[in-house]
Amino acid sequence: MENTCSRKSFFLSLILLGIMCIIYRIVYKIPLGGNLTIYPHLWGNILHPTVDLSNQHVKNLTEQNITPIKDTKHFLVSAYKDHRIDGTIRIISIFRRDDVRRLYCIIGCVQQEYLVTVTEVDIHSDHFGFPYQTTDLLCKTDPKCDATNVTISINRSTSDIPDMVFLPIRNRERKEHNFKHNFTVCISNLFGSYNNVLQFVQTIEVYKLLGIQKVVIYNTSCGPDLDKVLQYYREEGTLEILQWPIDQFLNPSKGWNFEQHKGDLHYYGQLTTLNDCIYRNMYRSKYLLLNDIDEIIMPYQHATLEHLLEDLQRQNPTVGVFLIENHIFPKTLFDDTGRFHLAQWEKVPGINIMEHIYREPDRKHVYNPTKMIINPRQVVQTSVHSVLKNYGDTLRVPAGVSRIVHVRVPLQGTLTKEQLIVDTKLWEYQEDLVPNIDSVLNKSGIYD
Ligand SMILES: *[C@@H]1O[C@H](CO)[C@@H](O)[C@H](O)[C@H]1NC(C)=O
Ligand SMILES: *[C@@H]1O[C@H](CO)[C@@H](O)[C@H](O)[C@H]1NC(C)=O
Ligand SMILES: *[C@@H]1O[C@H](CO)[C@@H](O)[C@H](O)[C@H]1NC(C)=O
Ligand SMILES: *[C@@H]1O[C@H](CO)[C@@H](O)[C@H](O)[C@H]1NC(C)=O
Ligand SMILES: *[C@@H]1O[C@H](CO)[C@@H](O)[C@H](O)[C@H]1NC(C)=O
């Protein structure tokens, strides 16, 4: 009797709780799908015109790429002015999906004021099941505020400002042409003790011959020889290295799928760094190539990326996202002639991509995954193989025009050489390529 009674009240409380949850979600306009969007008009903008900044020093302006939001589980990465949406400030962040609460933007203005507005939270749609996810925090500004730095707080009060850590706001000037670079490669992530020096140097040197000016890499950790090569390229000016110590803040996953690989965050935060790379280079580079460290986006009918993009863009003026198919060259199959089995490369750690000329054929009913060349000014949010939000159109480039040369473990490992396609595209660059690779390996101390 007593038992039935407590069971009844238990179910009654459950039902009540459910109703309360729904009411809460309706009042705060939380969509039932789970993504939280806080609409700024619920609270309106609050301006604090009287906060005097003259005694505050810039010591709390951070250059770090990962900054915890105080008293929350979230992290700030970087802040950009987005000229496409009225100069709203977009903060790229890493957001714990279940830590849902109202957040405030505290914006430092040149006018010696702080503007406090309610943050709009836009969680990217591709979280692959991980608890942490790339998220845009959007801060509306006011024409009266020329914003220079920003932070996020759970408190709308400005009294703690001297203790807050602010991010500089980048991209304050908009540009539509005369970019510093035409082609920049974004390599989202370097982690573990990755020491594949030969493939890395060969890849960068091929890319230089194809006409790229800059490579951006997010570094969590790497092997000792690769570290030397990275430092060489940084001094030479090809490489921008951004430190990405994500493992000091979270338990990043080594894989892309939560069910399988566990951890807090997809693949060392690859999605976050890719999105950061787009905004960081929005007004520096005409095009960005988004690919992994062991992939080369290779034109097959043009000598350079410049000529490829000139043609593609002329034929498709509204396209800002070009999808390029990935094709596997198994590292287990070698060219029989040994033509590029060079003595000086034997002791260099890593794969010699010039020796792997066998390409796996397309499979029936299997869609080759893609990587991208983008016009960053047309992209709002990206995933790895396609973009999530953009302004213009997308084109899947035919593999005969451009494909990714990806030397790695085979996908179709049972196929023999006779069943693969001989593809010596890389050899066309040998005359310049081999001496350039040697020069880098020598100057960076790998031959010592
Ligand atoms: C933020 O910007 C304002 C206005 O430019 C400036 O006075 C203030 O020192 C900056 N704050 C930090 C922490 O850099
Ligand atoms: C917000 O800041 C005020 C003033 O410092 C403080 O009194 C209040 O407790 C804070 N609220 C929260 C939620 O931290
Ligand atoms: C970029 O391409 C244009 C032609 O489209 C060329 O005039 C310019 O010199 C190139 N810039 C760089 C940095 O290579
Ligand atoms: C990459 O990160 C590791 C770990 O923080 C560091 O030891 C190494 O020097 C970094 N390499 C470069 C080239 O920045
Ligand atoms: C490395 O460079 C030095 C000095 O320029 C040169 O004497 C040497 O032959 C080079 N070594 C190799 C293996 O290319």
Coordinates of C-alpha atoms and ligand atoms in Angstrom, one line a residue:
M1 CA 0.0 0.0 0.0
E2 CA 2.7 2.4 1.1
N3 CA 4.8 1.3 -1.9
T4 CA 2.1 2.0 -4.5
C5 CA 1.6 5.4 -3.0
S6 CA 5.2 6.5 -3.2
R7 CA 5.4 5.1 -6.7
K8 CA 2.3 7.2 -7.7
S9 CA 3.8 10.4 -6.3
F10 CA 7.1 9.6 -8.0
F11 CA 5.4 9.4 -11.4
L12 CA 3.4 12.5 -10.7
S13 CA 6.6 14.4 -9.9
L14 CA 8.2 13.2 -13.2
I15 CA 5.2 14.4 -15.2
L16 CA 5.3 17.8 -13.4
L17 CA 9.0 18.1 -14.0
G18 CA 8.5 17.4 -17.7
I19 CA 5.8 20.1 -18.0
M20 CA 8.1 22.6 -16.2
C21 CA 10.9 21.8 -18.6
I22 CA 8.7 22.5 -21.6
I23 CA 7.4 25.7 -20.2
Y24 CA 11.0 26.8 -19.4
R25 CA 12.0 26.0 -23.0
I26 CA 9.1 27.9 -24.4
V27 CA 9.7 31.0 -22.2
Y28 CA 13.4 31.1 -23.0
K29 CA 12.8 30.0 -26.7
I30 CA 15.1 27.0 -26.5
P31 CA 14.4 24.8 -29.5
L32 CA 13.6 21.3 -28.4
G33 CA 16.4 19.9 -30.6
G34 CA 18.9 20.8 -27.9
N35 CA 20.8 23.7 -29.6
L36 CA 20.5 26.8 -27.5
T37 CA 20.0 30.2 -29.1
I38 CA 19.5 33.1 -26.8
Y39 CA 17.8 35.9 -28.7
P40 CA 19.3 39.3 -27.8
H41 CA 16.0 41.1 -28.1
L42 CA 14.7 39.4 -25.0
W43 CA 16.9 41.6 -22.9
G44 CA 18.0 44.4 -25.3
N45 CA 21.3 46.0 -25.3
I46 CA 22.6 47.6 -22.1
L47 CA 25.1 50.4 -22.5
H48 CA 27.3 51.5 -19.7
P49 CA 28.6 54.8 -20.9
T50 CA 30.2 55.8 -17.7
V51 CA 32.8 53.2 -17.2
D52 CA 36.1 55.1 -17.4
L53 CA 38.9 53.0 -18.9
S54 CA 41.7 55.5 -18.5
N55 CA 43.3 53.7 -15.6
Q56 CA 43.1 50.2 -17.2
H57 CA 46.1 48.7 -18.7
V58 CA 46.2 46.3 -21.6
K59 CA 47.8 43.6 -19.5
N60 CA 44.6 41.5 -19.7
L61 CA 44.5 41.4 -23.5
T62 CA 45.4 37.8 -24.3
E63 CA 47.3 36.4 -27.3
Q64 CA 46.5 32.8 -26.2
N65 CA 44.3 30.8 -28.5
I66 CA 42.4 29.0 -25.7
T67 CA 40.9 31.1 -22.8
P68 CA 38.5 29.7 -20.3
I69 CA 35.2 31.6 -19.7
K70 CA 35.3 32.2 -15.9
D71 CA 32.8 30.1 -13.9
T72 CA 31.7 28.1 -16.9
K73 CA 33.0 25.0 -18.8
H74 CA 33.4 26.9 -22.0
F75 CA 36.5 28.3 -23.8
L76 CA 37.1 31.4 -26.0
V77 CA 39.4 31.0 -29.0
S78 CA 39.3 34.2 -31.0
A79 CA 37.2 37.2 -31.9
Y80 CA 36.5 38.7 -35.3
K81 CA 34.4 41.6 -36.6
D82 CA 32.0 40.1 -39.2
H83 CA 31.4 42.8 -41.8
R84 CA 28.8 40.6 -43.5
I85 CA 26.4 40.9 -40.6
D86 CA 26.6 44.6 -39.7
G87 CA 30.0 44.4 -37.9
T88 CA 28.6 41.9 -35.3
I89 CA 31.5 40.4 -33.3
R90 CA 31.9 36.7 -33.8
I91 CA 33.8 34.8 -31.1
I92 CA 34.9 31.3 -32.1
S93 CA 34.6 29.2 -29.0
I94 CA 34.5 25.7 -27.6
F95 CA 31.2 25.2 -25.9
R96 CA 30.2 22.5 -23.5
R97 CA 26.8 21.6 -24.9
D98 CA 25.1 20.8 -21.5
D99 CA 26.4 24.0 -19.7
V100 CA 23.5 26.2 -20.8
R101 CA 23.1 29.6 -19.3
R102 CA 22.8 33.3 -20.3
L103 CA 26.1 34.9 -21.3
Y104 CA 27.0 38.5 -21.7
C105 CA 29.4 40.2 -24.2
I106 CA 31.6 42.9 -22.6
I107 CA 32.9 44.9 -25.5
G108 CA 35.7 47.5 -25.1
C109 CA 35.1 50.5 -27.4
V110 CA 37.6 53.1 -28.6
Q111 CA 35.2 55.7 -27.2
Q112 CA 36.4 54.7 -23.7
E113 CA 33.3 52.8 -22.9
Y114 CA 32.2 49.2 -22.4
L115 CA 29.1 48.0 -24.2
V116 CA 27.3 45.0 -22.5
T117 CA 25.0 43.0 -24.7
V118 CA 23.4 39.5 -24.4
T119 CA 25.4 36.8 -26.3
E120 CA 23.7 34.9 -29.1
V121 CA 24.9 31.3 -29.0
D122 CA 25.2 29.4 -32.3
I123 CA 26.4 25.9 -31.8
H124 CA 27.8 24.3 -35.0
S125 CA 25.6 21.5 -36.2
D126 CA 28.3 18.8 -36.6
H127 CA 29.4 17.7 -33.1
F128 CA 29.7 14.0 -33.9
G129 CA 28.3 13.2 -30.4
F130 CA 31.1 14.9 -28.4
P131 CA 30.1 16.9 -25.3
Y132 CA 32.2 20.0 -26.4
Q133 CA 31.5 21.6 -29.7
T134 CA 32.7 24.5 -31.9
T135 CA 30.3 27.4 -31.3
D136 CA 30.0 31.0 -32.5
L137 CA 29.2 33.5 -29.8
L138 CA 27.7 36.5 -31.5
C139 CA 27.9 40.0 -29.9
K140 CA 25.8 42.8 -31.5
T141 CA 27.5 46.1 -31.4
D142 CA 26.3 49.7 -31.5
P143 CA 27.3 52.3 -34.1
K144 CA 28.5 54.4 -31.1
C145 CA 31.0 51.7 -30.2
D146 CA 34.2 51.2 -32.3
A147 CA 35.0 47.8 -30.7
T148 CA 38.6 46.8 -30.1
N149 CA 38.4 44.0 -27.6
V150 CA 35.8 41.7 -26.1
T151 CA 35.2 39.1 -23.5
I152 CA 32.3 36.9 -22.3
S153 CA 30.9 36.8 -18.8
I154 CA 28.1 35.2 -16.9
N155 CA 27.6 38.5 -15.2
R156 CA 26.2 41.7 -16.8
S157 CA 27.9 43.8 -14.2
T158 CA 31.0 45.7 -15.3
S159 CA 32.6 46.0 -11.8
D160 CA 34.9 43.0 -12.4
I161 CA 36.3 44.4 -15.7
P162 CA 39.9 44.9 -14.3
D163 CA 40.1 41.2 -13.6
M164 CA 38.6 40.0 -16.9
V165 CA 40.7 38.6 -19.8
F166 CA 39.9 40.3 -23.1
L167 CA 40.4 39.0 -26.7
P168 CA 41.6 41.5 -29.3
I169 CA 39.0 41.9 -32.1
R170 CA 40.6 41.0 -35.5
N171 CA 39.4 41.8 -39.0
R172 CA 38.4 45.4 -38.1
E173 CA 39.1 46.5 -41.6
R174 CA 37.2 44.9 -44.5
K175 CA 39.0 44.2 -47.8
E176 CA 37.7 42.9 -51.1
H177 CA 40.9 42.8 -53.2
N178 CA 44.7 43.2 -53.1
F179 CA 45.1 40.5 -50.6
K180 CA 48.6 39.8 -49.2
H181 CA 48.4 36.2 -50.5
N182 CA 46.5 34.4 -53.2
F183 CA 46.7 30.9 -51.7
T184 CA 47.0 29.9 -48.1
V185 CA 46.8 26.3 -46.9
C186 CA 45.1 25.7 -43.5
I187 CA 46.3 22.6 -41.8
S188 CA 44.0 22.2 -38.9
N189 CA 46.0 20.1 -36.5
L190 CA 49.3 18.6 -35.5
F191 CA 49.4 16.4 -32.5
G192 CA 51.0 13.3 -30.9
S193 CA 54.6 12.7 -31.9
Y194 CA 54.0 13.1 -35.6
N195 CA 57.4 13.1 -37.2
N196 CA 56.7 12.4 -40.9
V197 CA 59.3 14.9 -42.1
L198 CA 59.9 13.7 -45.6
Q199 CA 56.2 13.7 -46.6
F200 CA 55.7 17.1 -44.9
V201 CA 58.7 18.8 -46.7
Q202 CA 57.7 17.2 -50.0
T203 CA 54.1 18.4 -49.6
I204 CA 55.1 22.0 -48.8
E205 CA 57.6 22.1 -51.6
V206 CA 55.0 20.8 -54.1
Y207 CA 52.5 23.4 -52.8
K208 CA 55.1 26.1 -53.3
L209 CA 55.6 25.1 -56.9
L210 CA 51.8 25.1 -57.3
G211 CA 51.8 28.7 -56.2
I212 CA 50.8 28.9 -52.5
Q213 CA 52.3 31.7 -50.4
K214 CA 51.5 30.6 -46.9
V215 CA 50.7 27.6 -44.7
V216 CA 49.0 27.9 -41.3
I217 CA 49.4 25.1 -38.8
Y218 CA 47.8 24.6 -35.4
N219 CA 50.4 22.8 -33.2
T220 CA 49.5 20.8 -30.2
S221 CA 52.7 18.7 -30.3
C222 CA 55.0 17.0 -32.8
G223 CA 58.1 14.9 -33.2
P224 CA 61.6 16.3 -32.8
D225 CA 62.7 16.4 -36.5
L226 CA 59.4 17.8 -37.7
D227 CA 59.8 20.5 -35.0
K228 CA 63.1 21.6 -36.7
V229 CA 61.5 21.7 -40.1
L230 CA 58.6 23.8 -38.8
Q231 CA 61.0 26.3 -37.2
Y232 CA 62.9 26.5 -40.5
Y233 CA 59.7 27.2 -42.5
R234 CA 58.6 29.8 -39.9
E235 CA 61.8 31.7 -40.3
E236 CA 61.7 31.4 -44.0
G237 CA 58.3 33.0 -43.9
T238 CA 56.2 30.2 -45.5
L239 CA 54.7 29.0 -42.2
E240 CA 52.6 30.6 -39.5
I241 CA 52.4 28.3 -36.5
L242 CA 49.6 28.9 -34.0
Q243 CA 50.1 27.1 -30.7
W244 CA 47.1 24.9 -29.8
P245 CA 47.6 23.4 -26.4
I246 CA 44.1 21.9 -26.3
D247 CA 45.3 18.9 -24.3
Q248 CA 46.1 21.2 -21.3
F249 CA 42.4 22.1 -21.1
L250 CA 40.4 19.1 -22.3
N251 CA 40.8 15.4 -23.1
P252 CA 40.8 15.7 -26.9
S253 CA 39.7 12.7 -28.9
K254 CA 42.1 11.1 -31.3
G255 CA 39.2 10.2 -33.6
W256 CA 36.2 11.8 -35.2
N257 CA 33.4 9.8 -33.6
F258 CA 32.4 9.9 -29.9
E259 CA 30.9 6.4 -29.8
Q260 CA 34.1 4.9 -31.1
H261 CA 36.9 7.1 -29.8
K262 CA 35.4 8.8 -26.7
G263 CA 37.0 12.0 -25.3
D264 CA 35.7 15.6 -24.8
L265 CA 36.1 17.1 -28.3
H266 CA 36.3 15.9 -31.9
Y267 CA 39.8 15.2 -33.2
Y268 CA 41.9 17.6 -31.1
G269 CA 39.5 20.5 -31.9
Q270 CA 40.1 20.3 -35.7
L271 CA 36.7 21.9 -36.4
T272 CA 37.5 24.8 -34.2
T273 CA 40.9 25.5 -35.7
L274 CA 39.6 25.2 -39.3
N275 CA 36.9 27.8 -38.5
D276 CA 39.5 30.0 -36.9
C277 CA 41.8 29.7 -39.9
I278 CA 39.0 30.9 -42.2
Y279 CA 38.4 34.1 -40.2
R280 CA 42.1 34.7 -39.4
N281 CA 42.8 34.7 -43.2
M282 CA 39.6 36.2 -44.4
Y283 CA 41.2 39.5 -45.6
R284 CA 44.7 38.2 -46.0
S285 CA 44.2 35.5 -48.6
K286 CA 42.2 35.4 -51.8
Y287 CA 41.7 31.6 -51.4
L288 CA 42.2 29.0 -48.7
L289 CA 42.9 25.3 -49.1
L290 CA 41.5 23.3 -46.2
N291 CA 43.3 19.9 -46.1
D292 CA 45.2 17.6 -43.8
I293 CA 49.0 17.6 -43.4
D294 CA 49.4 14.5 -45.7
E295 CA 47.2 15.7 -48.6
I296 CA 47.9 17.8 -51.7
I297 CA 45.2 19.5 -53.7
M298 CA 46.7 18.9 -57.1
P299 CA 45.6 20.5 -60.4
Y300 CA 45.6 17.8 -63.2
Q301 CA 45.1 20.1 -66.2
H302 CA 46.8 23.3 -65.1
A303 CA 50.4 23.9 -64.0
T304 CA 49.4 26.0 -61.0
L305 CA 46.6 26.7 -58.6
E306 CA 46.4 30.2 -60.0
H307 CA 45.5 28.9 -63.5
L308 CA 43.1 26.3 -62.1
L309 CA 41.2 28.8 -60.0
E310 CA 41.2 31.4 -62.8
D311 CA 39.4 28.9 -65.0
L312 CA 37.0 27.5 -62.3
Q313 CA 36.1 30.9 -61.1
R314 CA 35.5 32.3 -64.6
Q315 CA 33.2 29.4 -65.5
N316 CA 31.5 29.6 -62.1
P317 CA 31.5 33.2 -60.9
T318 CA 29.1 32.6 -58.0
V319 CA 31.0 29.7 -56.5
G320 CA 33.0 30.2 -53.3
V321 CA 33.4 26.6 -52.2
F322 CA 35.2 24.1 -54.5
L323 CA 35.1 20.5 -53.3
I324 CA 38.0 18.4 -54.4
E325 CA 37.9 14.6 -54.2
N326 CA 40.3 12.6 -52.1
H327 CA 42.2 9.8 -53.9
I328 CA 44.4 7.3 -52.1
F329 CA 47.9 6.4 -53.1
P330 CA 48.8 3.4 -50.9
K331 CA 52.1 3.8 -49.1
T332 CA 52.5 0.0 -49.3
L333 CA 53.0 0.0 -53.0
F334 CA 56.3 1.3 -54.5
D335 CA 57.3 2.4 -58.0
D336 CA 59.3 -0.6 -59.5
T337 CA 62.0 1.5 -61.1
G338 CA 63.2 3.0 -57.8
R339 CA 63.8 6.3 -59.7
F340 CA 63.1 8.5 -56.7
H341 CA 64.5 6.1 -54.1
L342 CA 67.2 8.7 -53.4
A343 CA 70.1 7.9 -51.1
Q344 CA 70.0 11.2 -49.2
W345 CA 66.3 10.6 -48.3
E346 CA 66.8 7.1 -46.9
K347 CA 67.6 8.3 -43.4
V348 CA 65.0 11.0 -43.3
P349 CA 62.0 10.0 -41.1
G350 CA 58.7 9.7 -43.0
I351 CA 57.1 8.6 -46.3
N352 CA 58.7 9.4 -49.7
I353 CA 55.6 10.3 -51.6
M354 CA 57.5 10.4 -55.0
E355 CA 57.8 6.5 -54.8
H356 CA 54.0 5.9 -54.5
I357 CA 52.5 6.3 -57.9
Y358 CA 49.7 3.7 -57.7
R359 CA 46.2 5.3 -57.2
E360 CA 43.2 3.4 -56.0
P361 CA 40.3 3.3 -58.5
D362 CA 36.9 4.7 -57.7
R363 CA 34.5 2.1 -56.1
K364 CA 31.0 1.6 -57.3
H365 CA 28.5 3.2 -54.9
V366 CA 31.3 4.8 -52.8
Y367 CA 31.4 8.5 -52.7
N368 CA 34.9 9.9 -52.5
P369 CA 35.2 12.3 -49.5
T370 CA 36.2 15.8 -50.4
K371 CA 38.4 18.6 -49.0
M372 CA 38.0 22.2 -50.1
I373 CA 39.4 25.3 -51.8
I374 CA 37.3 28.3 -50.5
N375 CA 36.9 32.0 -50.9
P376 CA 36.8 32.7 -47.1
R377 CA 34.7 35.8 -47.5
Q378 CA 31.8 33.6 -48.6
V379 CA 32.0 31.1 -45.7
V380 CA 30.4 31.5 -42.3
Q381 CA 30.9 28.0 -40.7
T382 CA 32.8 25.0 -42.0
S383 CA 33.0 21.3 -41.3
V384 CA 35.9 19.1 -42.6
H385 CA 34.5 17.8 -45.9
S386 CA 32.0 20.6 -46.7
V387 CA 30.9 23.9 -45.3
L388 CA 28.0 24.3 -42.9
K389 CA 26.9 27.9 -43.7
N390 CA 28.0 30.0 -46.6
Y391 CA 26.8 32.8 -48.9
G392 CA 27.6 31.7 -52.5
D393 CA 27.5 28.4 -54.4
T394 CA 29.4 25.1 -54.1
L395 CA 31.0 23.2 -57.0
R396 CA 32.2 19.6 -56.9
V397 CA 35.3 19.8 -59.1
P398 CA 35.7 16.8 -61.5
A399 CA 38.5 14.5 -60.5
G400 CA 40.1 14.9 -63.9
V401 CA 40.5 18.6 -63.3
S402 CA 41.8 18.4 -59.7
R403 CA 42.1 15.7 -57.1
I404 CA 43.8 15.2 -53.8
V405 CA 47.0 13.2 -53.8
H406 CA 46.8 11.4 -50.5
V407 CA 49.6 8.9 -49.7
R408 CA 48.6 6.8 -46.8
V409 CA 47.6 3.3 -45.8
P410 CA 45.4 1.7 -48.5
L411 CA 41.6 1.7 -48.3
Q412 CA 41.3 -1.1 -50.9
G413 CA 44.3 -3.1 -49.6
T414 CA 43.5 -6.3 -51.4
L415 CA 44.0 -4.8 -54.9
T416 CA 47.2 -5.6 -56.8
K417 CA 49.3 -3.1 -58.7
E418 CA 47.6 -4.2 -62.0
Q419 CA 44.2 -3.2 -60.5
L420 CA 45.4 0.3 -59.6
I421 CA 46.0 3.3 -61.8
V422 CA 49.5 4.5 -62.5
D423 CA 49.6 8.2 -61.7
T424 CA 53.0 10.0 -61.9
K425 CA 51.6 13.5 -61.7
L426 CA 54.1 14.5 -58.9
W427 CA 57.0 13.5 -61.2
E428 CA 56.2 16.4 -63.5
Y429 CA 57.6 18.8 -60.9
Q430 CA 60.8 16.8 -60.3
E431 CA 63.3 19.2 -61.9
D432 CA 62.6 21.9 -59.3
L433 CA 61.1 19.7 -56.6
V434 CA 64.1 17.5 -55.8
P435 CA 66.6 20.2 -55.3
N436 CA 64.1 22.3 -53.3
I437 CA 63.4 19.4 -51.0
D438 CA 67.1 18.8 -50.5
S439 CA 67.8 22.4 -49.8
V440 CA 65.1 22.5 -47.0
L441 CA 66.2 19.2 -45.4
N442 CA 69.8 20.5 -45.5
K443 CA 69.1 24.0 -44.1
S444 CA 66.8 22.8 -41.4
G445 CA 69.4 20.4 -40.0
I446 CA 67.9 17.1 -41.0
Y447 CA 71.0 16.1 -43.0
D448 CA 73.4 16.9 -40.2
Ligands
LIG1 C1 40.0 47.4 -24.6 O1 39.8 48.4 -25.5 C2 39.6 49.7 -24.9 C3 39.3 50.7 -25.9 O2 40.2 50.6 -27.0 C4 41.0 50.0 -24.2 O3 40.9 51.2 -23.5 C5 41.2 48.9 -23.1 O4 42.5 49.1 -22.5 C6 41.2 47.6 -23.8 N1 41.3 46.6 -22.8 C7 42.3 45.7 -22.8 C8 42.2 44.7 -21.7 O5 43.1 45.6 -23.7
LIG2 C1 27.6 39.8 -10.5 O1 28.4 40.8 -10.0 C2 27.9 41.5 -8.9 C3 28.8 42.7 -8.6 O2 30.2 42.2 -8.5 C4 27.7 40.5 -7.8 O3 27.2 41.2 -6.7 C5 26.8 39.4 -8.2 O4 26.8 38.4 -7.2 C6 27.3 38.7 -9.4 N1 26.4 37.7 -9.9 C7 26.8 36.5 -10.3 C8 25.7 35.7 -10.9 O5 27.9 36.2 -10.3
LIG3 C1 48.0 37.0 -57.0 O1 47.4 36.9 -58.3 C2 47.4 38.1 -59.0 C3 46.8 37.8 -60.4 O2 45.6 37.2 -60.2 C4 48.8 38.6 -59.2 O3 48.8 39.8 -59.9 C5 49.5 38.8 -57.9 O4 50.9 39.1 -58.0 C6 49.4 37.5 -57.1 N1 49.9 37.8 -55.7 C7 50.8 37.0 -55.1 C8 51.1 37.3 -53.7 O5 51.3 36.1 -55.7
LIG4 C1 54.7 22.5 -31.0 O1 54.2 22.3 -29.7 C2 55.0 21.6 -28.9 C3 54.3 21.4 -27.6 O2 53.8 22.6 -27.0 C4 56.3 22.4 -28.6 O3 57.2 21.7 -27.8 C5 57.0 22.7 -30.0 O4 58.1 23.5 -29.8 C6 56.0 23.4 -30.9 N1 56.6 23.5 -32.2 C7 56.6 24.7 -32.9 C8 57.4 24.7 -34.2 O5 56.0 25.6 -32.5
LIG5 C1 74.2 21.0 -47.5 O1 74.6 22.4 -47.6 C2 76.0 22.5 -47.5 C3 76.3 24.0 -47.5 O2 75.5 24.7 -48.4 C4 76.6 21.8 -48.7 O3 78.1 21.9 -48.6 C5 76.3 20.3 -48.6 O4 76.8 19.6 -49.7 C6 74.8 20.2 -48.6 N1 74.4 18.8 -48.3 C7 73.5 18.1 -49.0 C8 73.3 16.6 -48.6 O5 72.9 18.6 -49.9

